XYZ file of C-alpha atoms in Angstrom:
718
model
C -38.470 2.526 28.398
C -39.697 5.524 30.804
C -38.252 5.531 33.940
C -40.460 6.116 36.841
C -39.904 7.512 40.304
C -37.450 9.116 41.421
C -35.070 11.388 39.399
C -32.698 12.142 42.231
C -33.174 9.099 43.200
C -31.782 7.485 39.967
C -29.074 8.934 38.976
C -27.740 8.608 42.281
C -27.956 4.876 41.757
C -25.979 5.324 38.532
C -23.238 7.377 39.858
C -22.545 5.074 42.433
C -22.442 1.880 40.473
C -19.928 3.708 38.549
C -17.997 4.595 40.716
C -17.976 1.056 42.077
C -17.463 -0.230 38.697
C -14.179 1.956 38.215
C -12.947 1.236 42.041
C -13.297 -2.615 41.254
C -11.468 -2.117 37.588
C -8.375 -0.405 39.282
C -7.930 -3.638 41.973
C -7.604 -5.874 38.025
C -4.042 -6.487 37.634
C -4.550 -6.466 34.093
C -4.690 -2.352 34.660
C -1.516 -2.621 36.578
C 0.885 0.401 34.746
C 3.666 -1.781 36.200
C 3.582 -4.933 35.282
C 4.798 -6.437 32.219
C 2.596 -6.235 29.111
C 2.691 -9.783 28.629
C 1.490 -10.592 32.264
C -1.397 -7.554 32.440
C -2.694 -9.468 28.755
C -2.355 -12.901 30.750
C -4.268 -11.839 33.519
C -7.217 -9.584 31.411
C -7.575 -13.024 29.307
C -8.116 -15.384 32.245
C -10.963 -13.272 33.981
C -12.463 -13.754 30.846
C -15.802 -17.047 29.678
C -15.026 -19.026 26.566
C -18.253 -17.458 25.539
C -16.638 -13.597 26.238
C -13.611 -15.007 23.988
C -15.991 -15.984 20.954
C -17.301 -13.046 20.701
C -13.978 -10.565 20.977
C -13.041 -13.550 18.864
C -15.635 -13.560 16.069
C -16.923 -9.490 15.748
C -14.258 -8.184 13.641
C -16.084 -6.334 11.008
C -17.760 -5.468 8.331
C -21.371 -4.329 9.580
C -22.924 -3.353 12.633
C -23.826 -7.007 13.923
C -20.191 -7.604 13.855
C -18.526 -4.884 14.932
C -17.496 -3.519 17.563
C -16.290 -6.810 19.651
C -19.010 -6.357 22.541
C -18.003 -4.323 25.323
C -17.168 -6.431 29.503
C -18.934 -4.632 31.121
C -18.285 -6.294 34.914
C -14.379 -6.147 33.644
C -14.764 -2.195 32.589
C -13.812 -3.439 29.290
C -15.621 -0.819 26.552
C -16.206 -2.129 22.907
C -13.080 -2.136 20.191
C -13.512 -1.761 15.710
C -10.853 -3.504 14.496
C -11.944 -2.733 10.992
C -10.359 0.425 9.507
C -8.369 0.346 6.433
C -5.365 3.203 5.871
C -4.068 2.457 2.890
C -3.696 6.361 1.602
C -5.319 8.240 4.627
C -8.411 7.046 6.917
C -10.885 5.723 4.364
C -14.887 5.473 4.954
C -14.504 7.617 8.643
C -15.295 10.920 7.541
C -12.976 13.832 6.235
C -8.995 12.975 5.956
C -6.086 13.940 4.088
C -6.210 11.949 0.539
C -2.661 11.111 0.031
C -1.629 9.550 -3.067
C -2.346 6.201 -4.321
C 0.388 2.965 -2.408
C 1.842 1.905 -6.239
C 2.588 6.136 -6.474
C 4.064 6.358 -3.798
C 6.087 3.111 -4.116
C 7.410 5.456 -6.993
C 8.720 7.806 -5.136
C 11.580 5.415 -3.986
C 11.379 7.149 -0.550
C 11.058 5.529 2.432
C 10.942 8.326 4.275
C 8.297 10.235 2.145
C 6.224 7.109 3.179
C 6.909 7.048 7.012
C 5.976 10.581 7.254
C 2.676 10.213 4.820
C 2.050 7.145 7.211
C 2.393 9.177 10.274
C 0.071 11.731 8.963
C -2.886 8.915 8.662
C -2.080 7.762 11.870
C -2.081 10.811 13.404
C -5.726 11.209 11.495
C -6.901 7.688 12.499
C -5.908 8.316 16.352
C -7.814 12.258 16.235
C -11.003 10.536 14.929
C -10.854 7.354 17.355
C -10.346 9.763 20.271
C -13.409 12.010 18.848
C -16.065 9.540 18.401
C -15.004 7.333 21.873
C -15.558 10.636 23.700
C -18.978 10.206 21.804
C -19.734 6.778 22.682
C -19.633 5.728 19.136
C -18.226 2.038 17.390
C -18.272 0.570 14.524
C -16.406 -0.186 11.366
C -13.512 2.729 10.661
C -13.819 3.942 13.636
C -11.137 2.190 15.668
C -7.277 2.013 15.706
C -6.242 -0.706 13.514
C -5.535 -0.352 10.064
C -5.491 -3.273 7.150
C -2.809 -1.488 5.934
C -0.063 -1.352 4.604
C -0.857 -3.959 1.304
C 2.192 -5.866 0.186
C 1.486 -8.831 -1.867
C 3.915 -7.597 -5.173
C 2.601 -6.831 -8.273
C 2.498 -9.782 -10.110
C 0.448 -9.131 -12.996
C -0.116 -6.090 -14.673
C -3.513 -6.349 -15.808
C -4.404 -7.456 -11.431
C -7.088 -5.207 -10.410
C -5.287 -4.501 -6.996
C -1.867 -3.180 -8.348
C -2.722 0.018 -7.314
C -2.945 -0.867 -3.324
C 0.435 -2.019 -3.468
C 4.398 -0.523 -3.855
C 5.072 -2.523 -6.937
C 6.469 -5.989 -8.383
C 9.807 -6.160 -6.253
C 9.876 -7.995 -2.783
C 12.672 -5.674 -1.758
C 11.474 -2.359 -2.602
C 8.507 -3.527 -0.997
C 9.782 -5.030 2.225
C 11.145 -1.443 2.709
C 8.486 0.456 1.790
C 6.080 -1.423 3.826
C 8.354 -1.397 7.272
C 8.949 2.470 6.614
C 4.775 2.561 6.549
C 4.906 0.333 9.892
C 6.818 2.923 11.611
C 4.753 5.987 10.234
C 1.852 4.450 11.063
C 2.341 3.336 14.741
C 4.237 6.358 15.987
C 7.844 6.448 17.828
C 6.392 6.588 21.350
C 8.633 3.873 23.317
C 5.332 2.514 25.133
C 2.035 3.092 23.287
C 1.220 2.666 19.513
C -0.634 5.585 18.051
C -2.454 3.365 15.493
C -1.701 -0.313 14.404
C -0.806 -1.622 11.104
C -1.724 -5.125 9.677
C 0.078 -6.085 6.705
C -2.103 -8.132 3.839
C -2.692 -10.311 2.204
C -0.871 -13.522 3.023
C -0.335 -15.398 1.195
C -0.375 -16.401 -2.243
C -2.358 -13.849 -2.897
C -2.045 -11.417 -6.327
C -5.054 -11.751 -8.744
C -7.174 -12.878 -10.349
C -10.145 -10.691 -9.108
C -13.032 -11.538 -11.121
C -12.536 -15.242 -11.882
C -12.191 -18.851 -10.173
C -8.915 -20.314 -11.052
C -6.564 -22.693 -9.937
C -2.863 -22.157 -10.186
C 0.424 -24.471 -10.631
C 1.504 -25.827 -7.795
C -1.678 -27.177 -6.275
C -2.696 -23.181 -5.053
C -6.613 -21.757 -5.893
C -7.791 -18.137 -5.294
C -11.279 -17.862 -5.532
C -13.368 -14.057 -6.393
C -13.482 -13.485 -2.714
C -10.324 -12.047 -1.226
C -7.620 -13.596 1.585
C -9.036 -17.237 0.390
C -6.031 -18.607 -1.283
C -5.876 -22.487 -0.695
C -1.895 -23.759 -0.561
C -1.038 -27.100 -1.437
C -4.102 -28.303 -0.828
C -5.298 -26.352 2.344
C -6.893 -22.896 2.905
C -4.551 -19.921 3.943
C -6.815 -19.448 7.111
C -6.363 -23.313 7.766
C -3.286 -23.482 7.612
C -1.236 -24.560 10.556
C 2.390 -24.637 8.422
C 1.647 -21.346 6.927
C 0.158 -19.239 10.160
C 1.861 -21.249 13.051
C 4.788 -23.093 11.522
C 6.158 -20.562 9.277
C 5.103 -16.999 10.420
C 5.335 -17.248 13.807
C 7.446 -20.347 14.685
C 10.300 -19.153 12.013
C 9.698 -16.010 11.789
C 8.655 -14.949 15.294
C 5.426 -13.220 14.387
C 3.799 -12.300 17.417
C 1.229 -9.716 16.619
C -2.664 -10.828 15.503
C -4.002 -12.703 12.418
C -7.582 -11.896 10.355
C -9.271 -13.427 8.292
C -9.993 -10.888 5.122
C -14.113 -10.902 4.502
C -15.732 -14.027 3.633
C -12.186 -16.179 4.441
C -12.959 -18.428 6.859
C -16.735 -18.930 5.499
C -14.616 -20.303 2.132
C -13.641 -23.127 4.120
C -16.626 -24.578 4.128
C -17.970 -23.409 0.864
C -15.315 -22.236 -1.618
C -12.555 -25.011 -0.443
C -14.569 -27.510 1.031
C -12.693 -28.262 3.805
C -14.677 -28.467 6.162
C -18.392 -29.439 6.263
C -19.436 -26.812 8.756
C -19.121 -24.001 11.056
C -17.630 -25.916 13.826
C -15.260 -27.762 11.728
C -14.224 -24.234 10.481
C -13.777 -22.949 13.723
C -11.188 -25.693 14.905
C -9.625 -25.451 11.660
C -9.042 -21.574 11.894
C -8.110 -21.382 15.592
C -5.869 -24.398 15.222
C -3.734 -22.693 12.264
C -3.733 -19.879 14.342
C -6.125 -16.902 13.443
C -7.332 -14.433 15.709
C -9.871 -12.814 14.864
C -13.172 -13.089 11.350
C -14.355 -10.423 10.169
C -17.097 -11.584 7.747
C -20.137 -9.677 5.500
C -22.578 -9.026 8.786
C -22.714 -12.673 9.602
C -24.179 -12.703 13.060
C -23.850 -16.455 13.209
C -20.399 -16.648 11.800
C -17.647 -19.153 11.664
C -16.208 -17.842 14.669
C -19.589 -17.715 16.490
C -18.698 -21.859 16.872
C -15.538 -21.310 18.767
C -17.415 -22.678 22.038
C -19.324 -25.101 20.259
C -15.898 -26.661 18.532
C -14.371 -26.500 22.430
C -17.582 -28.648 23.753
C -16.915 -31.215 20.801
C -13.332 -31.311 21.107
C -11.935 -29.616 18.670
C -10.116 -26.836 20.384
C -8.905 -26.784 23.500
C -9.976 -24.120 25.279
C -6.058 -22.869 26.153
C -5.393 -23.000 22.585
C -8.356 -20.126 22.057
C -6.774 -18.125 24.777
C -4.199 -17.852 23.214
C -5.661 -16.400 20.334
C -7.151 -13.734 21.540
C -4.052 -12.210 23.649
C -2.728 -10.866 20.312
C -5.788 -9.122 20.488
C -5.962 -7.534 24.319
C -2.237 -6.780 24.030
C -2.806 -4.864 20.986
C -5.573 -2.707 22.511
C -3.015 -2.289 25.912
C -0.412 -0.869 23.232
C -2.928 1.046 21.701
C -3.557 2.959 25.164
C -7.169 1.366 25.817
C -6.260 -0.005 29.410
C -3.967 2.518 31.167
C -4.415 6.365 32.861
C -5.389 8.579 29.671
C -2.783 11.281 30.814
C -0.131 8.573 30.458
C -0.454 8.247 27.079
C -0.170 11.559 24.773
C -1.884 10.048 21.713
C -5.483 10.554 23.777
C -4.502 14.444 23.386
C -4.672 14.700 19.136
C -7.741 15.675 18.337
C -9.567 17.059 15.152
C -7.471 19.708 13.674
C -4.980 18.301 12.952
C -7.494 16.726 9.698
C -6.978 18.059 6.706
C -4.771 20.669 8.538
C -2.390 22.790 6.198
C 0.530 20.953 7.220
C -0.954 17.653 6.000
C -2.340 18.707 2.424
C 1.108 20.159 1.745
C 2.130 16.949 2.708
C 0.110 15.566 0.449
C 1.126 17.881 -2.276
C 4.557 16.746 -1.850
C 4.028 12.940 -1.874
C 2.061 13.798 -5.864
C 4.695 15.626 -6.801
C 7.224 13.514 -5.859
C 5.748 10.107 -7.180
C 5.482 11.597 -10.753
C 7.876 9.704 -13.792
C 8.126 11.360 -16.455
C 8.524 8.864 -19.663
C 9.117 11.350 -22.119
C 10.603 14.025 -23.302
C 11.306 15.175 -26.275
C 13.762 17.300 -27.420
C 13.688 18.809 -23.305
C 9.746 20.220 -24.324
C 10.018 20.317 -20.548
C 9.925 22.209 -18.089
C 7.110 24.702 -19.629
C 9.372 28.228 -19.859
C 6.358 30.297 -20.471
C 2.745 31.182 -21.049
C 0.041 30.366 -23.901
C -2.150 32.224 -25.783
C -4.188 28.967 -25.377
C -4.417 26.360 -24.311
C -6.431 22.925 -24.166
C -6.899 20.444 -21.691
C -9.017 17.592 -22.573
C -9.863 13.746 -22.181
C -12.141 11.785 -19.340
C -9.321 12.208 -16.452
C -9.344 15.950 -17.231
C -11.473 17.624 -14.935
C -13.388 14.477 -12.538
C -12.125 14.586 -9.032
C -13.329 10.992 -8.657
C -10.716 9.328 -11.197
C -7.996 10.739 -9.589
C -8.538 8.825 -6.810
C -7.271 5.187 -6.008
C -9.175 2.058 -4.904
C -9.748 2.653 -0.454
C -9.397 6.261 -0.748
C -10.993 8.366 1.752
C -14.311 10.118 1.362
C -13.611 12.394 -1.630
C -13.493 16.316 -0.759
C -14.405 17.951 -4.081
C -13.875 21.457 -2.432
C -10.240 20.481 -1.918
C -9.721 18.125 -5.481
C -7.877 20.111 -7.760
C -8.023 18.825 -11.179
C -6.042 19.211 -14.051
C -8.329 21.293 -15.491
C -8.109 23.252 -12.435
C -4.217 23.832 -12.156
C -3.718 23.827 -16.160
C -5.063 27.501 -16.602
C -2.912 29.065 -14.487
C -0.615 28.207 -17.936
C -3.267 30.488 -20.048
C -5.801 32.927 -19.907
C -7.638 31.392 -22.229
C -8.446 27.218 -21.926
C -10.044 25.617 -23.242
C -11.593 22.182 -22.627
C -13.412 19.014 -23.520
C -14.194 15.155 -21.497
C -14.265 13.962 -24.989
C -16.157 10.727 -22.992
C -18.188 11.057 -19.304
C -16.391 8.605 -18.131
C -13.023 6.550 -17.963
C -14.940 3.494 -20.551
C -15.182 6.076 -23.027
C -17.030 4.053 -24.667
C -18.777 7.007 -26.333
C -16.479 9.464 -27.468
C -17.491 13.110 -29.113
C -15.007 13.558 -31.179
C -16.361 17.475 -32.142
C -15.947 18.600 -28.665
C -12.703 17.780 -29.217
C -11.369 18.823 -32.249
C -13.016 21.918 -31.062
C -11.273 22.649 -27.925
C -7.649 21.003 -29.321
C -7.537 23.068 -32.882
C -7.317 26.733 -31.175
C -4.585 25.858 -28.907
C -1.041 26.414 -29.122
C -0.575 22.956 -26.697
C -2.712 20.655 -25.703
C -2.698 18.188 -22.361
C -4.968 15.489 -22.960
C -5.511 13.327 -19.604
C -6.048 9.740 -20.217
C -6.301 6.760 -17.779
C -7.958 3.882 -16.064
C -9.820 4.830 -12.653
C -11.334 2.235 -10.292
C -13.770 1.357 -12.201
C -11.075 -0.721 -14.722
C -9.275 -1.692 -12.510
C -9.112 -1.958 -8.574
C -10.510 -4.586 -6.370
C -12.920 -6.801 -8.336
C -12.096 -5.292 -11.608
C -8.489 -6.869 -13.402
C -8.047 -5.796 -17.253
C -8.170 -8.523 -19.650
C -5.600 -6.733 -21.472
C -2.980 -3.038 -21.363
C -4.727 -1.236 -23.913
C -5.822 2.386 -23.223
C -9.922 2.044 -22.302
C -12.437 2.516 -24.678
C -11.812 4.830 -27.647
C -9.265 6.916 -25.686
C -6.501 5.713 -27.930
C -8.895 7.134 -30.842
C -9.080 10.187 -28.933
C -5.383 10.963 -28.910
C -4.907 10.422 -32.134
C -7.649 12.943 -32.687
C -5.989 15.420 -30.309
C -2.572 14.802 -32.462
C -4.849 15.619 -35.420
C -6.785 18.694 -34.648
C -3.160 20.599 -33.265
C -1.663 20.160 -36.729
C 1.617 19.712 -34.991
C 1.312 21.952 -32.624
C 2.465 20.079 -29.459
C 0.574 17.144 -27.341
C 1.405 16.359 -23.021
C 0.423 12.936 -22.132
C -0.807 12.732 -18.667
C -1.482 9.296 -17.553
C -3.737 8.167 -14.979
C -3.785 4.602 -13.813
C -1.320 1.297 -11.687
C -1.258 -1.153 -14.059
C 0.597 -0.391 -17.372
C -0.701 1.202 -20.463
C -0.147 0.206 -23.751
C 1.263 4.073 -25.276
C 3.349 2.632 -27.625
C 1.414 4.953 -29.929
C 2.199 8.176 -28.441
C 6.014 7.149 -27.324
C 6.773 6.391 -31.104
C 4.724 9.375 -31.870
C 6.766 12.955 -32.162
C 3.715 15.156 -31.941
C 3.158 13.737 -28.707
C 6.280 15.668 -27.287
C 5.755 15.176 -23.475
C 4.062 11.876 -21.320
C 3.829 12.168 -17.621
C 2.332 8.828 -15.689
C 0.556 10.083 -12.961
C -1.096 6.957 -11.228
C -3.458 8.146 -8.951
C -2.350 11.226 -7.294
C -5.468 12.617 -5.126
C -6.749 15.306 -3.677
C -3.927 17.825 -5.282
C -3.119 15.967 -7.908
C -3.409 19.610 -10.965
C -1.557 21.679 -8.560
C 1.444 18.146 -8.573
C 1.457 17.926 -12.721
C 1.769 21.772 -12.602
C 4.497 22.043 -10.624
C 6.210 19.462 -12.370
C 5.618 20.651 -15.403
C 6.484 24.147 -14.814
C 9.546 23.106 -12.296
C 7.897 25.123 -10.465
C 10.126 27.405 -8.414
C 13.309 25.719 -9.805
C 12.751 22.139 -7.730
C 10.180 20.136 -8.488
C 12.142 18.143 -11.969
C 10.224 14.549 -11.954
C 12.027 11.751 -10.222
C 9.788 8.882 -9.366
C 10.455 6.218 -10.949
C 8.329 3.239 -12.236
C 7.497 0.757 -9.694
C 6.600 -2.058 -12.207
C 7.750 -3.306 -15.821
C 5.515 -1.805 -18.379
C 5.582 -4.938 -21.367
C 6.269 -3.551 -24.680
C 3.697 -6.561 -25.970
C 0.834 -8.355 -25.196
C 2.029 -12.003 -25.983
C 5.181 -11.308 -23.689
C 2.389 -11.527 -20.633
C 1.826 -14.803 -18.938
C -0.805 -16.244 -17.859
C -2.278 -14.717 -15.278
C -3.556 -17.832 -14.129
C -0.321 -19.506 -14.033
C 1.519 -18.361 -10.533
C 4.685 -19.822 -11.754
C 7.110 -16.087 -11.927
C 8.446 -17.241 -14.654
C 8.412 -13.977 -17.485
C 7.043 -11.745 -14.281
C 8.260 -8.590 -13.223
C 12.078 -7.400 -14.163
C 13.765 -10.017 -11.931
C 12.289 -13.119 -14.452
C 11.319 -10.943 -17.460
C 12.576 -11.974 -21.235
C 12.785 -9.722 -23.723
C 11.957 -6.362 -24.259
C 10.267 -3.363 -22.796
C 7.899 -0.495 -23.081
C 9.680 0.505 -19.893
C 11.620 -0.987 -17.297
C 11.038 -0.807 -13.797
C 13.175 1.819 -12.193
C 12.789 4.040 -14.955
C 11.983 7.903 -14.967
C 13.656 10.885 -16.814
C 14.336 13.725 -15.174
C 15.030 17.554 -16.218
C 18.955 16.871 -16.150
C 21.571 14.931 -16.064
C 23.566 12.894 -13.875
C 26.886 10.802 -13.793
C 28.382 8.552 -11.375
C 32.153 7.748 -11.029
C 34.133 5.999 -7.959
C 32.446 3.014 -7.022
C 33.932 1.066 -4.266
C 33.142 -2.132 -3.438
C 35.006 -4.755 -1.286
C 37.095 -7.898 -3.353
C 35.443 -10.677 -1.367
C 32.420 -11.306 1.327
C 32.479 -13.753 4.280
C 29.127 -15.258 4.788
C 26.747 -13.368 6.960
C 28.633 -9.940 6.234
C 26.977 -7.734 5.103
C 27.950 -5.780 1.089
C 28.932 -1.710 1.939
C 28.749 0.006 -1.838
C 29.969 3.003 -1.969
C 29.976 5.446 -5.528
C 29.566 9.361 -6.111
C 27.673 10.859 -8.240
C 26.656 14.251 -9.405
C 24.619 16.480 -11.095
C 25.931 17.345 -14.936
C 23.202 19.509 -15.876
C 21.770 23.011 -14.971
C 18.526 22.228 -12.586
C 18.217 21.252 -9.223
C 16.610 17.215 -8.864
C 15.774 14.373 -7.062
C 18.312 11.369 -8.116
C 16.667 7.682 -7.587
C 20.094 5.480 -7.636
C 19.389 2.095 -7.807
C 21.661 -1.077 -6.758
C 21.343 -4.026 -8.498
C 23.270 -7.587 -8.069
C 23.432 -10.460 -10.123
C 24.243 -13.595 -8.956
C 27.037 -14.899 -11.724
C 27.613 -18.870 -11.133
C 24.644 -19.950 -8.535
C 23.569 -24.147 -8.448
C 20.154 -22.934 -7.953
C 17.596 -20.648 -9.736
C 18.299 -16.771 -9.633
C 16.641 -13.581 -10.854
C 18.114 -12.318 -13.710
C 18.621 -8.883 -11.696
C 17.485 -8.109 -8.303
C 17.125 -4.558 -6.459
C 18.964 -4.662 -2.949
C 19.700 -0.657 -1.886
C 18.313 2.868 -3.261
C 18.335 6.206 -2.216
C 16.268 9.345 -3.520
C 18.681 12.599 -3.057
C 18.008 15.535 -4.402
C 21.438 17.054 -6.421
C 22.008 20.756 -7.048
C 24.266 21.358 -10.223
C 27.830 20.902 -9.909
C 27.758 19.498 -6.862
C 29.087 15.725 -6.279
C 27.856 13.505 -3.295
C 29.233 10.653 -2.300
C 26.783 8.205 -1.251
C 27.341 4.690 0.705
C 24.778 1.923 0.785
C 24.690 -0.790 3.162
C 23.127 -4.458 1.587
C 21.796 -6.817 4.302
C 23.328 -10.481 3.844
C 20.029 -11.876 3.790
C 19.380 -9.823 0.110
C 22.648 -11.666 -1.040
C 21.347 -15.479 0.144
C 19.927 -17.839 -2.971
C 16.831 -20.308 -1.886
C 17.844 -23.968 -2.209
C 16.470 -27.402 -0.913
C 18.091 -25.923 2.588
C 16.231 -22.784 2.860
C 18.112 -19.331 2.306
C 21.594 -19.599 2.201
C 24.964 -17.718 1.274
C 26.062 -19.404 -1.849
C 30.274 -18.828 -2.286
C 30.722 -17.491 -5.851
C 30.945 -14.595 -7.598
C 28.347 -11.677 -7.540
C 28.499 -8.521 -10.268
C 27.474 -5.262 -8.607
C 25.473 -2.375 -10.752
C 24.882 0.949 -9.310
C 23.753 3.569 -11.656
C 19.759 5.441 -12.063
C 18.440 2.603 -13.889
C 19.292 -1.263 -14.598
C 22.036 -1.863 -16.578
C 21.674 -1.792 -20.069
C 18.292 -0.952 -20.421
C 16.162 -0.153 -23.297
C 14.817 3.106 -23.063
C 18.327 4.153 -21.375
C 17.508 7.612 -19.399
C 20.765 9.227 -20.173
C 23.315 8.993 -17.416
C 25.996 5.861 -16.320
C 26.063 2.260 -14.567
C 29.285 1.537 -12.846
C 29.553 -2.804 -11.666
C 32.432 -4.867 -9.976
C 32.518 -8.234 -9.306
C 32.909 -9.015 -5.421
C 33.789 -13.252 -4.405
C 32.000 -14.700 -2.220
C 33.719 -16.725 0.025
C 32.937 -20.034 2.128
C 34.537 -19.984 6.017
């Protein structure tokens, strides 16, 4: 449209309207910073029409028709973008520092590191949000509300989304997720840096590729976040979302559907026949926000119709939208900018030297040494000639996990890039054009390896093999990768071979474990932009302080027959807590360049109901190399009246230990971690409890060389 008339008058008119709006906005109690948050939220929501509320709840993303949630000009409320992903950096929002994928971060066993990674991510999310809003840009991945972290446990080793989790243990996952949330949301007493969104709730753990029925009347379809529990879809499940989540657990935030989850109430579960009924079911259950695949006429676009039909009360709708505006208030949207320190965060932080250094620290600390035959590592010399081969050796894309930030190939260091420091002559060959490795060029591999003094072979999966929507049928190395490994050993002719693995779920590497020519195996997960540099530092013990100290956050089965059907949601035989038989590598496993010894375990003789357990132990580095040790505290219920895990991790600590300088560590185990689940709920059950403290599970095979101490504590009744 072209304006016709006096331009000066037009500018004056716009300016007058703007000033009038500002003056009007200042009179609303929801902008009064002296009022309590809840009072301000109540006021704002009271001013909204039911149609305006519907638009706020129906526009959670994904796509330009459903994101952002629209502005409300008469109140001076701007648009807001809800759909942001922050799992290992700010996703799909332009440049961002890429940190190791979540499962790799779990292998660090370091809540402090996870919190610092999340803080850096939150700062970059905030910086870009500030920049986008200053330029009037809104939409998916331009907001401050992250759908991270993923707190589902790694229930099945073949699940495509294992990489997004913090492993198979609920306590490890819970502690690391808590650290992530604290880091992402910042430490200001008034304002939130960026808000976290823990997913997926509930009964979510694969498979991805097929519809199937779980035990206990639970159904999962190919779409995510659309589980059905005891016959009721999660997004329509009042017992789950209100009775348990809000009433029993005291949750005060907002509940958001995963993409298509509300539509699946109708089309997948056949629980409702139409959008009006589905909207009512979801709102009554406790859902506040819908994500849909860019569907304008989505389920929550029928909230008003559901109110008019008497299926939802208007009071219930208003109560559901309140957490959305509470969140936006705590993010600082309705306060003067100069009150909020986070409004000063700018894009200079993105890929800053400090954040890149943190990404490298995280990658180094995530690496798990699985094999080190005769102390071959750390490398103590340069070589005349080396070979670096395999489909993961020089492809930046395969080093990143799913939901990763935009890949910056210039800043990505591949294994080939960095391992070249070990020799002036480096032979290389991918062997396969991608990790599927269906076509294999053995001649190029033989040519590269036959000339080298040592060969580094880089194998694994990548997102094309395991990711959202991609479960694995088995744990085998993809395609012809095992054949490539065998060819490398043959071509090496007795010269050492080092295997570098890039994957999330376990792999069947039994052949490499048992073959003496493969002198070392390093699990790298998906280390992202600093992959090559981190690997070089770990292999060489860079500066004398880079010994691998990651620990496996999940069990690696020895046999395929040990893995239950993925569609069976019983925990029998799953995770170290219920696994029976020999593993290839157990949960918590990881070697070091040094050795450790535990002594002087101190525990109380008895423990009363509700009392935290305080444990003290001394650990010493008995070798010659400074290194981190991950101390693990497990409990075992010896005489419980109900089924319990065979072992349960209840505490852990990652500590830097210098040779011949013992440290005494103190652990406080929460009383709730010692409770068992009965027909009455969680209870403190009297009886004997055995506690184990060391650098590994008790009696594990293969062992890591350090000892494990134990004691028995009697749980008393008052």
